[in-house]
Amino acid sequence: MAEEENVVYVGSKPVMNYVLACITQFNEGANEVRIKARGRAISRAVDVAEIVRNRFMPEVEVKDIKIGTEELETEEGDTVNVSTIEIVLEKPV
Amino acid sequence: MAEEENVVYVGSKPVMNYVLACITQFNEGANEVRIKARGRAISRAVDVAEIVRNRFMPEVEVKDIKIGTEELETEEGDTVNVSTIEIVLEKPV
């Protein structure tokens, strides 16, 4: 997945890495941070959003949550469906 | 967690169990089914919603998605925070 502005891609690293990434983006002036994940990392993406809001930035709100499905190609050439989530956090101005 | 009307609690069973539970509730006349999960089951809850919509009931829409945090007490008496999700599926009338 390509780098995008104000997007934090959640994978299999410790949850606090992504929490810190979100906080950094807000502190650098972003009004909105999009947390994206797919497959099993979806649960961790929800953890990230909740920890940012409950523990560090209570003023931040969940603006939108979208779910979807992506087709991935396996090494064997099969396609598998993977669920995705995008959580948009917003800092009111 | 207590039984509630039109709620499907997603845990660690195979995903198709919960997909079937949702479809059954819609077929029994529900206009809305709430899919709830916490912790690692959150990813599976998103799978359930996506499979219901993409594979079985394309007319069903995601009406709302909420995330939150619950405090659970461990056997040692400590409290731990667990993330939660609630996905509301709606069948337009």
Tab-separated table of C-alpha atoms in Angstrom:
chain	number	residue	atom	x	y	z
A	1	MET	CA	0.000	0.000	0.000
A	2	ALA	CA	1.398	3.389	-0.988
A	3	GLU	CA	2.146	6.187	1.456
A	4	GLU	CA	-0.675	8.688	1.703
A	5	GLU	CA	-1.095	11.862	3.679
A	6	ASN	CA	-2.764	11.555	7.040
A	7	VAL	CA	-3.202	7.802	6.681
A	8	VAL	CA	-1.975	5.289	9.237
A	9	TYR	CA	-1.872	1.714	7.967
A	10	VAL	CA	-2.265	-0.718	10.839
A	11	GLY	CA	-0.439	-4.032	10.512
A	12	SER	CA	1.094	-6.460	12.943
A	13	LYS	CA	3.383	-4.128	14.916
A	14	PRO	CA	2.611	-3.223	18.541
A	15	VAL	CA	-0.512	-1.120	18.823
A	16	MET	CA	1.316	1.828	20.422
A	17	ASN	CA	3.397	2.327	17.261
A	18	TYR	CA	0.225	3.206	15.379
A	19	VAL	CA	-1.196	5.253	18.252
A	20	LEU	CA	1.983	7.334	18.217
A	21	ALA	CA	1.763	7.696	14.432
A	22	CYS	CA	-1.765	9.120	14.742
A	23	ILE	CA	-0.828	11.521	17.523
A	24	THR	CA	2.198	12.709	15.537
A	25	GLN	CA	0.035	13.455	12.512
A	26	PHE	CA	-2.431	15.459	14.578
A	27	ASN	CA	0.412	17.324	16.279
A	28	GLU	CA	1.888	18.180	12.880
A	29	GLY	CA	-1.332	19.945	11.997
A	30	ALA	CA	-3.604	17.305	10.500
A	31	ASN	CA	-7.297	17.823	11.256
A	32	GLU	CA	-8.116	14.320	10.146
A	33	VAL	CA	-6.291	10.996	10.352
A	34	ARG	CA	-7.478	7.907	8.496
A	35	ILE	CA	-6.675	4.579	10.136
A	36	LYS	CA	-6.738	1.733	7.630
A	37	ALA	CA	-6.377	-2.011	8.120
A	38	ARG	CA	-7.380	-5.290	6.594
A	39	GLY	CA	-7.865	-8.865	7.727
A	40	ARG	CA	-6.862	-9.657	11.269
A	41	ALA	CA	-5.354	-6.209	11.786
A	42	ILE	CA	-8.886	-4.745	11.814
A	43	SER	CA	-9.243	-5.405	15.544
A	44	ARG	CA	-5.962	-3.598	16.170
A	45	ALA	CA	-7.136	-0.616	14.110
A	46	VAL	CA	-10.141	-0.268	16.443
A	47	ASP	CA	-7.769	-0.493	19.427
A	48	VAL	CA	-5.663	2.317	17.922
A	49	ALA	CA	-8.672	4.612	17.469
A	50	GLU	CA	-9.949	3.898	20.971
A	51	ILE	CA	-6.578	4.413	22.657
A	52	VAL	CA	-5.948	7.694	20.803
A	53	ARG	CA	-9.343	8.995	21.897
A	54	ASN	CA	-9.607	7.627	25.424
A	55	ARG	CA	-6.065	7.958	26.617
A	56	PHE	CA	-4.358	10.745	24.686
A	57	MET	CA	-6.670	13.042	22.723
A	58	PRO	CA	-10.182	13.139	24.224
A	59	GLU	CA	-11.120	15.998	21.897
A	60	VAL	CA	-10.730	13.760	18.845
A	61	GLU	CA	-13.944	12.286	17.404
A	62	VAL	CA	-14.752	9.327	15.216
A	63	LYS	CA	-16.010	11.045	12.082
A	64	ASP	CA	-16.694	7.997	9.938
A	65	ILE	CA	-16.126	4.249	9.766
A	66	LYS	CA	-16.253	2.332	6.505
A	67	ILE	CA	-15.897	-1.386	5.897
A	68	GLY	CA	-15.234	-3.117	2.624
A	69	THR	CA	-13.729	-6.069	0.826
A	70	GLU	CA	-10.511	-6.296	-1.186
A	71	GLU	CA	-9.467	-9.093	-3.507
A	72	LEU	CA	-5.932	-10.284	-2.890
A	73	GLU	CA	-4.012	-12.649	-5.126
A	74	THR	CA	-2.211	-15.530	-3.418
A	75	GLU	CA	1.167	-16.840	-4.515
A	76	GLU	CA	-0.682	-19.724	-6.176
A	77	GLY	CA	-2.646	-17.261	-8.306
A	78	ASP	CA	-5.957	-17.724	-6.467
A	79	THR	CA	-7.911	-14.699	-5.309
A	80	VAL	CA	-9.076	-14.407	-1.721
A	81	ASN	CA	-11.392	-11.813	-0.263
A	82	VAL	CA	-10.108	-9.786	2.680
A	83	SER	CA	-12.213	-7.416	4.750
A	84	THR	CA	-11.023	-3.846	5.228
A	85	ILE	CA	-11.789	-1.030	7.622
A	86	GLU	CA	-11.183	2.700	7.491
A	87	ILE	CA	-11.693	4.761	10.641
A	88	VAL	CA	-11.587	8.532	10.199
A	89	LEU	CA	-10.573	10.464	13.309
A	90	GLU	CA	-11.200	14.186	13.371
A	91	LYS	CA	-9.867	16.916	15.620
A	92	PRO	CA	-12.502	19.653	15.811
A	93	VAL	CA	-11.012	23.070	15.020
B	1	MET	CA	-23.712	-11.416	27.183
B	2	ALA	CA	-27.505	-11.745	27.284
B	3	GLU	CA	-29.680	-12.688	24.328
B	4	GLU	CA	-31.173	-9.686	22.589
B	5	GLU	CA	-33.497	-9.356	19.643
B	6	ASN	CA	-31.869	-8.989	16.242
B	7	VAL	CA	-28.369	-9.111	17.683
B	8	VAL	CA	-25.689	-11.506	16.497
B	9	TYR	CA	-22.721	-11.806	18.864
B	10	VAL	CA	-19.608	-12.792	16.937
B	11	GLY	CA	-17.108	-14.947	18.794
B	12	SER	CA	-14.608	-17.586	17.784
B	13	LYS	CA	-16.863	-19.951	15.825
B	14	PRO	CA	-16.552	-20.280	12.048
B	15	VAL	CA	-17.624	-17.107	10.266
B	16	MET	CA	-20.409	-18.846	8.330
B	17	ASN	CA	-22.251	-19.637	11.588
B	18	TYR	CA	-22.721	-15.923	12.173
B	19	VAL	CA	-23.505	-15.205	8.517
B	20	LEU	CA	-26.274	-17.793	8.702
B	21	ALA	CA	-27.562	-16.284	11.964
B	22	CYS	CA	-27.862	-12.864	10.292
B	23	ILE	CA	-29.623	-14.243	7.219
B	24	THR	CA	-32.026	-16.191	9.424
B	25	GLN	CA	-32.943	-13.064	11.372
B	26	PHE	CA	-33.625	-11.116	8.189
B	27	ASN	CA	-35.669	-14.001	6.768
B	28	GLU	CA	-37.734	-14.111	9.973
B	29	GLY	CA	-38.771	-10.525	9.348
B	30	ALA	CA	-36.096	-8.354	10.986
B	31	ASN	CA	-35.418	-5.082	9.160
B	32	GLU	CA	-32.232	-4.565	11.113
B	33	VAL	CA	-29.570	-6.894	12.479
B	34	ARG	CA	-26.862	-5.701	14.886
B	35	ILE	CA	-23.562	-7.552	14.680
B	36	LYS	CA	-21.550	-7.165	17.883
B	37	ALA	CA	-18.051	-8.295	18.758
B	38	ARG	CA	-15.136	-7.410	20.947
B	39	GLY	CA	-11.402	-7.941	20.981
B	40	ARG	CA	-10.001	-10.174	18.294
B	41	ALA	CA	-13.469	-11.157	17.091
B	42	ILE	CA	-13.893	-7.636	15.656
B	43	SER	CA	-12.199	-8.646	12.394
B	44	ARG	CA	-14.587	-11.579	12.086
B	45	ALA	CA	-17.586	-9.306	12.674
B	46	VAL	CA	-16.505	-7.228	9.666
B	47	ASP	CA	-16.141	-10.457	7.645
B	48	VAL	CA	-19.695	-11.432	8.641
B	49	ALA	CA	-21.167	-8.102	7.510
B	50	GLU	CA	-19.244	-8.184	4.233
B	51	ILE	CA	-20.166	-11.779	3.406
B	52	VAL	CA	-23.860	-11.209	4.178
B	53	ARG	CA	-23.910	-8.192	1.863
B	54	ASN	CA	-21.633	-9.331	-0.941
B	55	ARG	CA	-22.551	-12.961	-1.219
B	56	PHE	CA	-26.106	-13.442	0.061
B	57	MET	CA	-28.155	-10.261	0.487
B	58	PRO	CA	-26.919	-7.481	-1.824
B	59	GLU	CA	-29.951	-5.357	-0.902
B	60	VAL	CA	-28.764	-5.091	2.711
B	61	GLU	CA	-26.937	-1.889	3.661
B	62	VAL	CA	-24.539	-0.909	6.416
B	63	LYS	CA	-26.632	1.583	8.368
B	64	ASP	CA	-24.178	2.398	11.140
B	65	ILE	CA	-20.887	1.289	12.664
B	66	LYS	CA	-19.917	2.146	16.233
B	67	ILE	CA	-16.727	1.400	18.091
B	68	GLY	CA	-16.142	1.562	21.821
B	69	THR	CA	-14.252	0.244	24.809
B	70	GLU	CA	-15.419	-2.116	27.556
B	71	GLU	CA	-13.714	-2.798	30.856
B	72	LEU	CA	-13.375	-6.475	31.608
B	73	GLU	CA	-12.264	-7.934	34.915
B	74	THR	CA	-9.623	-10.646	34.785
B	75	GLU	CA	-9.569	-13.652	37.109
B	76	GLU	CA	-6.850	-11.868	39.085
B	77	GLY	CA	-9.192	-8.920	39.669
B	78	ASP	CA	-7.418	-6.529	37.301
B	79	THR	CA	-9.414	-4.596	34.750
B	80	VAL	CA	-8.432	-4.644	31.099
B	81	ASN	CA	-9.834	-2.541	28.301
B	82	VAL	CA	-11.268	-4.356	25.305
B	83	SER	CA	-12.378	-2.681	22.086
B	84	THR	CA	-15.870	-3.338	20.784
B	85	ILE	CA	-17.680	-2.931	17.480
B	86	GLU	CA	-21.321	-2.834	16.526
B	87	ILE	CA	-22.283	-3.028	12.867
B	88	VAL	CA	-25.939	-2.336	12.057
B	89	LEU	CA	-27.184	-3.970	8.857
B	90	GLU	CA	-30.469	-2.785	7.410
B	91	LYS	CA	-32.762	-4.311	4.816
B	92	PRO	CA	-34.557	-1.455	3.060
B	93	VAL	CA	-38.345	-2.014	3.027
